Amino acid sequence: MDDIRPIIWNEDDKELILIDQRKLPNKLEYFTCKTYKDVVVAIKDMVVRGAPAIGVSAAYGMALAELENSDDEFICRAYKELKLTRPTAVNLFWALDKCMDSFKKGVNLLDEAKKIHEEDIQLCKKIGELGQTLFDDGDVILTHCNAGALATSAYGTALSAIRFAKYAGKNVSVISDETRPRLQGAKLTCFELHYEGIPTTAISDNTAGFLMKQGKIDKIIVGADRILSDYHVFNKIGTYSLAILAKYHNIPFYVAAPYSTFDFENTVEDIEIEQRSAEEVMYVDGVRIVAEGVPVINYAFDCTPPELITAIITEDKIIYPNKK
Ligand SMILES: CSC[C@H]1O[C@H](OP(=O)(O)O)[C@H](O)[C@@H]1O
């Protein structure tokens, strides 16, 4: 069985091929990026999503720009437009800045993008190998949104730890929050874990606390879009609520992320939490569920403080924010 790779560089045609994650789980279709502007659309419309995957895709967007026109002005325009696609996942800005630095040094941007892509695969593999040590045979693990292969170049971050626990022979199973409003848990996590034969059960977001109260959740693991130097974690909306519930029920709460998700420069107050369109909440598959004239709040992320986090799994170490 091939493992899931949501980002493919087509060397022959010099195109970026993305799994169109808006169509999963019912259709496996691809979105082809021939220009950097196609990548702008892909990130904004969540054809591709997930912090590492967004960063890798943006790097290829810069490469496509240089293939089209290597003038400084054109590259700067591509950089600025890609930078405006989504505000919270720091991987986007990390990758774009890395590409811009390389461009200024005369490094070929396609070579840089391929390097970032390959590195992400290796980072996610290492996160899995290290993260799986936190899981025991028989664990029931709750996860939120999709921090899997579909959110990265391969394996995932949170789901990499789960995959590698299975590879290590541990009989783990997963409870996947559907994750309103974009339903990444139902549509993406359930798809990729079921595809790989990892037992998974979908739940509505509101069910998580009641399962914890019944003692049916052993551990919780999520991804991240930005982790600050004081270990505040920005992740999909609903993560903070899960962390509070985990604390109350004394359940280990893990966050998995590569170094490209860390932001050592900003403080909590500096971070823009993306607010997406009201339509994402107002409609389910095109059917209006919020009455006309009723306003909507649609934060895409929230912030979890370090005191609610048991451990942060990176590619080379496990950080315990509350260990004295
Ligand atoms: C491995 S990072 C995945 C991270 O990104 C998701 O957000 P989105 O689907 O809106 O890009 C979510 O926060 C995941 O935890």
CSV table of N, CA and C in Angstrom, one decimal, residues 3-132:
chain,number,residue,atom,x,y,z
A,3,ASP,N,2.0,4.9,0.8
A,3,ASP,CA,1.5,5.9,1.8
A,3,ASP,C,1.1,7.2,1.1
A,4,ILE,N,0.3,8.0,1.8
A,4,ILE,CA,-0.4,9.1,1.2
A,4,ILE,C,0.6,10.3,1.1
A,5,ARG,N,0.7,10.8,-0.2
A,5,ARG,CA,1.6,12.0,-0.4
A,5,ARG,C,0.7,13.0,-1.1
A,6,PRO,N,0.3,14.1,-0.3
A,6,PRO,CA,-0.6,15.1,-0.9
A,6,PRO,C,0.1,16.1,-1.8
A,7,ILE,N,1.4,16.1,-1.8
A,7,ILE,CA,2.1,17.1,-2.6
A,7,ILE,C,3.1,16.3,-3.5
A,8,ILE,N,3.0,16.5,-4.8
A,8,ILE,CA,3.8,15.8,-5.8
A,8,ILE,C,4.4,16.9,-6.8
A,9,TRP,N,5.7,16.9,-7.0
A,9,TRP,CA,6.3,17.8,-8.0
A,9,TRP,C,6.5,17.0,-9.3
A,10,ASN,N,5.9,17.5,-10.3
A,10,ASN,CA,6.0,16.9,-11.6
A,10,ASN,C,7.2,17.5,-12.4
A,11,GLU,N,8.3,16.8,-12.4
A,11,GLU,CA,9.5,17.3,-12.9
A,11,GLU,C,9.4,17.5,-14.4
A,12,ASP,N,8.8,16.6,-15.1
A,12,ASP,CA,8.7,16.6,-16.6
A,12,ASP,C,8.0,17.9,-17.0
A,13,ASP,N,6.8,18.2,-16.4
A,13,ASP,CA,6.0,19.3,-16.8
A,13,ASP,C,6.2,20.5,-16.0
A,14,LYS,N,7.1,20.4,-15.0
A,14,LYS,CA,7.3,21.5,-14.0
A,14,LYS,C,6.0,22.1,-13.5
A,15,GLU,N,5.3,21.1,-12.9
A,15,GLU,CA,4.0,21.5,-12.3
A,15,GLU,C,3.9,20.9,-10.8
A,16,LEU,N,3.1,21.6,-10.0
A,16,LEU,CA,2.9,21.1,-8.6
A,16,LEU,C,1.5,20.4,-8.6
A,17,ILE,N,1.5,19.1,-8.3
A,17,ILE,CA,0.2,18.4,-8.2
A,17,ILE,C,-0.2,18.2,-6.8
A,18,LEU,N,-1.4,18.6,-6.4
A,18,LEU,CA,-1.9,18.5,-5.1
A,18,LEU,C,-3.1,17.7,-5.0
A,19,ILE,N,-3.2,16.8,-4.0
A,19,ILE,CA,-4.5,16.2,-3.7
A,19,ILE,C,-5.5,17.3,-3.4
A,20,ASP,N,-6.6,17.3,-4.1
A,20,ASP,CA,-7.6,18.3,-3.7
A,20,ASP,C,-8.4,17.8,-2.5
A,21,GLN,N,-8.0,18.3,-1.3
A,21,GLN,CA,-8.5,17.8,-0.1
A,21,GLN,C,-10.0,18.3,0.2
A,22,ARG,N,-10.4,19.2,-0.7
A,22,ARG,CA,-11.8,19.7,-0.5
A,22,ARG,C,-12.8,18.6,-1.0
A,23,LYS,N,-12.3,17.6,-1.8
A,23,LYS,CA,-13.1,16.6,-2.4
A,23,LYS,C,-13.1,15.3,-1.6
A,24,LEU,N,-12.2,15.1,-0.7
A,24,LEU,CA,-12.1,13.9,0.1
A,24,LEU,C,-13.2,13.9,1.1
A,25,PRO,N,-13.7,12.8,1.5
A,25,PRO,CA,-13.3,11.4,1.2
A,25,PRO,C,-14.0,10.8,0.0
A,26,ASN,N,-14.9,11.5,-0.6
A,26,ASN,CA,-15.7,10.9,-1.7
A,26,ASN,C,-15.1,10.8,-3.0
A,27,LYS,N,-14.1,11.8,-3.3
A,27,LYS,CA,-13.4,11.7,-4.6
A,27,LYS,C,-12.0,12.0,-4.3
A,28,LEU,N,-11.1,11.2,-5.0
A,28,LEU,CA,-9.7,11.5,-5.0
A,28,LEU,C,-9.3,12.2,-6.3
A,29,GLU,N,-9.2,13.5,-6.2
A,29,GLU,CA,-9.0,14.3,-7.4
A,29,GLU,C,-7.7,15.2,-7.1
A,30,TYR,N,-7.1,15.7,-8.2
A,30,TYR,CA,-5.9,16.4,-8.1
A,30,TYR,C,-6.0,17.8,-8.6
A,31,PHE,N,-5.3,18.8,-8.0
A,31,PHE,CA,-5.3,20.2,-8.4
A,31,PHE,C,-3.9,20.5,-8.9
A,32,THR,N,-3.8,20.9,-10.2
A,32,THR,CA,-2.5,21.2,-10.8
A,32,THR,C,-2.2,22.7,-10.7
A,33,CYS,N,-1.0,22.9,-10.1
A,33,CYS,CA,-0.5,24.3,-10.1
A,33,CYS,C,0.6,24.5,-11.1
A,34,LYS,N,0.2,25.4,-12.1
A,34,LYS,CA,1.2,25.7,-13.2
A,34,LYS,C,1.9,27.0,-12.9
A,35,THR,N,1.3,27.8,-12.0
A,35,THR,CA,1.9,29.1,-11.7
A,35,THR,C,1.8,29.3,-10.2
A,36,TYR,N,2.5,30.3,-9.7
A,36,TYR,CA,2.5,30.6,-8.2
A,36,TYR,C,1.1,31.1,-7.8
A,37,LYS,N,0.4,31.7,-8.8
A,37,LYS,CA,-1.0,32.1,-8.5
A,37,LYS,C,-1.9,31.0,-8.3
A,38,ASP,N,-1.7,29.9,-8.9
A,38,ASP,CA,-2.4,28.6,-8.7
A,38,ASP,C,-2.2,28.1,-7.2
A,39,VAL,N,-1.0,28.3,-6.8
A,39,VAL,CA,-0.7,27.9,-5.4
A,39,VAL,C,-1.4,28.8,-4.4
A,40,VAL,N,-1.4,30.1,-4.7
A,40,VAL,CA,-2.2,31.1,-3.9
A,40,VAL,C,-3.6,30.6,-3.7
A,41,VAL,N,-4.2,30.3,-4.8
A,41,VAL,CA,-5.6,29.8,-4.7
A,41,VAL,C,-5.7,28.5,-3.9
A,42,ALA,N,-4.8,27.6,-4.1
A,42,ALA,CA,-4.8,26.3,-3.5
A,42,ALA,C,-4.7,26.4,-2.0
A,43,ILE,N,-3.9,27.3,-1.5
A,43,ILE,CA,-3.7,27.5,0.0
A,43,ILE,C,-4.9,28.2,0.5
A,44,LYS,N,-5.4,29.3,-0.1
A,44,LYS,CA,-6.5,30.1,0.4
A,44,LYS,C,-7.8,29.2,0.4
A,45,ASP,N,-8.0,28.4,-0.6
A,45,ASP,CA,-9.3,27.6,-0.7
A,45,ASP,C,-9.1,26.2,0.0
A,46,MET,N,-8.0,26.0,0.6
A,46,MET,CA,-7.7,24.8,1.4
A,46,MET,C,-7.8,23.5,0.5
A,47,VAL,N,-7.3,23.7,-0.7
A,47,VAL,CA,-7.1,22.5,-1.6
A,47,VAL,C,-6.0,21.7,-0.8
A,48,VAL,N,-5.0,22.5,-0.4
A,48,VAL,CA,-4.0,21.9,0.5
A,48,VAL,C,-4.0,22.7,1.8
A,49,ARG,N,-3.9,22.0,2.9
A,49,ARG,CA,-4.0,22.7,4.2
A,49,ARG,C,-3.1,21.8,5.2
A,50,GLY,N,-3.0,22.4,6.4
A,50,GLY,CA,-2.0,21.8,7.3
A,50,GLY,C,-0.7,22.5,7.3
A,51,ALA,N,-0.2,22.9,8.5
A,51,ALA,CA,0.9,23.8,8.5
A,51,ALA,C,2.1,23.4,7.7
A,52,PRO,N,2.6,22.2,7.9
A,52,PRO,CA,3.8,21.8,7.0
A,52,PRO,C,3.5,21.8,5.5
A,53,ALA,N,2.3,21.2,5.2
A,53,ALA,CA,1.9,21.1,3.8
A,53,ALA,C,1.8,22.5,3.1
A,54,ILE,N,1.3,23.5,3.9
A,54,ILE,CA,1.2,24.8,3.4
A,54,ILE,C,2.6,25.4,3.1
A,55,GLY,N,3.5,25.2,4.0
A,55,GLY,CA,4.9,25.7,3.8
A,55,GLY,C,5.5,25.1,2.6
A,56,VAL,N,5.4,23.8,2.5
A,56,VAL,CA,6.1,23.1,1.3
A,56,VAL,C,5.4,23.6,0.0
A,57,SER,N,4.1,23.7,0.0
A,57,SER,CA,3.4,24.1,-1.2
A,57,SER,C,3.8,25.6,-1.6
A,58,ALA,N,3.9,26.4,-0.6
A,58,ALA,CA,4.4,27.8,-0.8
A,58,ALA,C,5.8,27.8,-1.4
A,59,ALA,N,6.6,26.9,-0.9
A,59,ALA,CA,8.0,26.9,-1.5
A,59,ALA,C,8.0,26.5,-2.9
A,60,TYR,N,7.1,25.6,-3.3
A,60,TYR,CA,7.0,25.3,-4.7
A,60,TYR,C,6.3,26.4,-5.5
A,61,GLY,N,5.5,27.2,-4.8
A,61,GLY,CA,4.9,28.4,-5.4
A,61,GLY,C,6.0,29.4,-5.8
A,62,MET,N,7.0,29.5,-4.9
A,62,MET,CA,8.1,30.4,-5.2
A,62,MET,C,8.9,29.8,-6.4
A,63,ALA,N,9.1,28.5,-6.4
A,63,ALA,CA,9.8,27.9,-7.5
A,63,ALA,C,9.1,28.1,-8.8
A,64,LEU,N,7.8,28.0,-8.8
A,64,LEU,CA,7.0,28.2,-10.1
A,64,LEU,C,7.1,29.7,-10.5
A,65,ALA,N,7.2,30.6,-9.5
A,65,ALA,CA,7.4,32.0,-9.9
A,65,ALA,C,8.7,32.2,-10.6
A,66,GLU,N,9.8,31.6,-10.0
A,66,GLU,CA,11.1,31.8,-10.7
A,66,GLU,C,11.2,31.2,-12.1
A,67,LEU,N,10.5,30.0,-12.2
A,67,LEU,CA,10.4,29.4,-13.5
A,67,LEU,C,9.7,30.3,-14.6
A,68,GLU,N,8.8,31.1,-14.0
A,68,GLU,CA,8.0,32.0,-14.9
A,68,GLU,C,8.8,33.3,-15.2
A,69,ASN,N,9.4,33.8,-14.2
A,69,ASN,CA,10.1,35.1,-14.3
A,69,ASN,C,11.0,35.3,-13.1
A,70,SER,N,12.3,35.3,-13.3
A,70,SER,CA,13.2,35.4,-12.2
A,70,SER,C,13.6,36.8,-11.8
A,71,ASP,N,12.9,37.8,-12.4
A,71,ASP,CA,13.1,39.2,-12.0
A,71,ASP,C,12.8,39.4,-10.5
A,72,ASP,N,13.6,40.2,-9.9
A,72,ASP,CA,13.4,40.4,-8.4
A,72,ASP,C,12.0,40.9,-8.1
A,73,GLU,N,11.5,41.8,-9.0
A,73,GLU,CA,10.2,42.4,-8.7
A,73,GLU,C,9.1,41.3,-8.7
A,74,PHE,N,9.2,40.4,-9.7
A,74,PHE,CA,8.2,39.3,-9.9
A,74,PHE,C,8.3,38.4,-8.7
A,75,ILE,N,9.5,38.0,-8.3
A,75,ILE,CA,9.7,37.1,-7.1
A,75,ILE,C,9.1,37.7,-5.9
A,76,CYS,N,9.4,39.0,-5.7
A,76,CYS,CA,8.9,39.7,-4.5
A,76,CYS,C,7.3,39.7,-4.5
A,77,ARG,N,6.8,39.9,-5.7
A,77,ARG,CA,5.3,39.9,-5.8
A,77,ARG,C,4.7,38.5,-5.4
A,78,ALA,N,5.4,37.5,-5.9
A,78,ALA,CA,4.9,36.1,-5.6
A,78,ALA,C,5.0,35.9,-4.1
A,79,TYR,N,6.2,36.3,-3.5
A,79,TYR,CA,6.4,36.2,-2.0
A,79,TYR,C,5.3,36.9,-1.3
A,80,LYS,N,4.9,38.1,-1.6
A,80,LYS,CA,3.9,38.9,-0.9
A,80,LYS,C,2.5,38.2,-1.0
A,81,GLU,N,2.2,37.8,-2.3
A,81,GLU,CA,0.9,37.2,-2.5
A,81,GLU,C,0.8,35.8,-1.7
A,82,LEU,N,1.8,35.0,-1.7
A,82,LEU,CA,1.8,33.8,-1.0
A,82,LEU,C,1.7,34.0,0.5
A,83,LYS,N,2.4,35.1,0.9
A,83,LYS,CA,2.4,35.4,2.4
A,83,LYS,C,1.1,35.7,2.9
A,84,LEU,N,0.2,36.2,2.0
A,84,LEU,CA,-1.1,36.7,2.4
A,84,LEU,C,-2.2,35.6,2.4
A,85,THR,N,-1.8,34.4,2.0
A,85,THR,CA,-2.8,33.4,1.8
A,85,THR,C,-3.5,33.0,3.2
A,86,ARG,N,-2.7,32.8,4.2
A,86,ARG,CA,-3.3,32.4,5.5
A,86,ARG,C,-2.3,32.9,6.6
A,87,PRO,N,-2.9,33.4,7.7
A,87,PRO,CA,-2.0,34.2,8.7
A,87,PRO,C,-1.5,33.4,9.9
A,88,THR,N,-1.9,32.2,10.2
A,88,THR,CA,-1.6,31.6,11.5
A,88,THR,C,-0.5,30.6,11.4
A,89,ALA,N,-0.5,29.7,10.5
A,89,ALA,CA,0.5,28.7,10.4
A,89,ALA,C,1.9,29.3,10.1
A,90,VAL,N,2.8,29.2,11.0
A,90,VAL,CA,4.1,29.9,10.9
A,90,VAL,C,4.9,29.2,9.8
A,91,ASN,N,4.7,27.9,9.5
A,91,ASN,CA,5.4,27.2,8.5
A,91,ASN,C,5.4,27.9,7.1
A,92,LEU,N,4.3,28.6,6.9
A,92,LEU,CA,4.1,29.3,5.6
A,92,LEU,C,5.2,30.4,5.5
A,93,PHE,N,5.4,31.2,6.6
A,93,PHE,CA,6.3,32.3,6.6
A,93,PHE,C,7.7,31.8,6.7
A,94,TRP,N,7.9,30.7,7.4
A,94,TRP,CA,9.3,30.1,7.6
A,94,TRP,C,9.7,29.6,6.2
A,95,ALA,N,8.9,28.9,5.4
A,95,ALA,CA,9.3,28.5,4.1
A,95,ALA,C,9.5,29.6,3.1
A,96,LEU,N,8.6,30.6,3.1
A,96,LEU,CA,8.7,31.7,2.2
A,96,LEU,C,10.0,32.5,2.5
A,97,ASP,N,10.3,32.8,3.8
A,97,ASP,CA,11.5,33.5,4.1
A,97,ASP,C,12.8,32.7,3.7
A,98,LYS,N,12.7,31.4,3.9
A,98,LYS,CA,13.8,30.5,3.5
A,98,LYS,C,14.1,30.6,2.0
A,99,CYS,N,13.0,30.6,1.3
A,99,CYS,CA,13.1,30.7,-0.2
A,99,CYS,C,13.6,32.1,-0.6
A,100,MET,N,13.1,33.1,0.0
A,100,MET,CA,13.6,34.5,-0.3
A,100,MET,C,15.1,34.6,0.0
A,101,ASP,N,15.5,34.1,1.2
A,101,ASP,CA,16.9,34.2,1.5
A,101,ASP,C,17.7,33.4,0.5
A,102,SER,N,17.3,32.3,0.1
A,102,SER,CA,18.0,31.5,-1.0
A,102,SER,C,18.0,32.2,-2.3
A,103,PHE,N,16.9,32.8,-2.7
A,103,PHE,CA,16.9,33.6,-3.9
A,103,PHE,C,17.9,34.7,-3.9
A,104,LYS,N,18.0,35.4,-2.8
A,104,LYS,CA,19.0,36.5,-2.7
A,104,LYS,C,20.5,36.0,-2.8
A,105,LYS,N,20.6,34.7,-2.4
A,105,LYS,CA,22.0,34.1,-2.5
A,105,LYS,C,22.2,33.4,-3.8
A,106,GLY,N,21.2,33.5,-4.7
A,106,GLY,CA,21.4,32.9,-6.0
A,106,GLY,C,21.1,31.4,-6.1
A,107,VAL,N,20.5,30.9,-5.0
A,107,VAL,CA,20.1,29.5,-5.0
A,107,VAL,C,18.8,29.2,-5.9
A,108,ASN,N,18.8,28.2,-6.7
A,108,ASN,CA,17.7,27.9,-7.5
A,108,ASN,C,16.5,27.5,-6.6
A,109,LEU,N,15.4,28.2,-6.8
A,109,LEU,CA,14.2,28.0,-5.9
A,109,LEU,C,13.6,26.7,-6.0
A,110,LEU,N,13.7,26.0,-7.2
A,110,LEU,CA,13.1,24.7,-7.3
A,110,LEU,C,14.0,23.7,-6.5
A,111,ASP,N,15.3,23.9,-6.5
A,111,ASP,CA,16.1,23.1,-5.7
A,111,ASP,C,15.8,23.3,-4.2
A,112,GLU,N,15.5,24.5,-3.8
A,112,GLU,CA,15.2,24.9,-2.4
A,112,GLU,C,13.9,24.2,-2.0
A,113,ALA,N,12.9,24.3,-2.9
A,113,ALA,CA,11.6,23.7,-2.6
A,113,ALA,C,11.7,22.2,-2.5
A,114,LYS,N,12.5,21.6,-3.3
A,114,LYS,CA,12.6,20.1,-3.2
A,114,LYS,C,13.3,19.7,-1.9
A,115,LYS,N,14.2,20.6,-1.5
A,115,LYS,CA,15.0,20.3,-0.2
A,115,LYS,C,14.0,20.4,1.0
A,116,ILE,N,13.2,21.5,0.9
A,116,ILE,CA,12.2,21.7,2.0
A,116,ILE,C,11.2,20.5,2.0
A,117,HIS,N,10.8,20.1,0.9
A,117,HIS,CA,9.8,19.0,0.7
A,117,HIS,C,10.4,17.7,1.3
A,118,GLU,N,11.6,17.4,0.9
A,118,GLU,CA,12.3,16.1,1.4
A,118,GLU,C,12.5,16.2,2.9
A,119,GLU,N,12.9,17.4,3.4
A,119,GLU,CA,13.2,17.5,4.8
A,119,GLU,C,11.9,17.3,5.6
A,120,ASP,N,10.8,17.8,5.1
A,120,ASP,CA,9.5,17.7,5.8
A,120,ASP,C,9.2,16.2,6.0
A,121,ILE,N,9.4,15.4,4.9
A,121,ILE,CA,9.1,14.0,5.0
A,121,ILE,C,10.0,13.3,6.1
A,122,GLN,N,11.2,13.7,6.2
A,122,GLN,CA,12.1,13.1,7.2
A,122,GLN,C,11.8,13.6,8.6
A,123,LEU,N,11.4,14.9,8.7
A,123,LEU,CA,11.0,15.4,10.0
A,123,LEU,C,9.8,14.7,10.5
A,124,CYS,N,8.8,14.5,9.7
A,124,CYS,CA,7.5,13.8,10.1
A,124,CYS,C,7.8,12.3,10.5
A,125,LYS,N,8.7,11.7,9.8
A,125,LYS,CA,9.1,10.3,10.1
A,125,LYS,C,9.7,10.3,11.5
A,126,LYS,N,10.6,11.2,11.8
A,126,LYS,CA,11.3,11.2,13.1
A,126,LYS,C,10.3,11.6,14.2
A,127,ILE,N,9.4,12.5,13.9
A,127,ILE,CA,8.3,12.8,14.9
A,127,ILE,C,7.5,11.5,15.3
A,128,GLY,N,7.3,10.7,14.2
A,128,GLY,CA,6.5,9.5,14.5
A,128,GLY,C,7.3,8.5,15.3
A,129,GLU,N,8.6,8.3,14.9
A,129,GLU,CA,9.5,7.4,15.6
A,129,GLU,C,9.6,7.7,17.1
A,130,LEU,N,9.7,9.1,17.4
A,130,LEU,CA,9.9,9.5,18.8
A,130,LEU,C,8.5,9.5,19.5
A,131,GLY,N,7.5,10.0,18.8
A,131,GLY,CA,6.2,10.2,19.4
A,131,GLY,C,5.6,8.9,19.8
A,132,GLN,N,5.8,7.8,19.0
A,132,GLN,CA,5.2,6.6,19.3
A,132,GLN,C,5.6,6.0,20.7
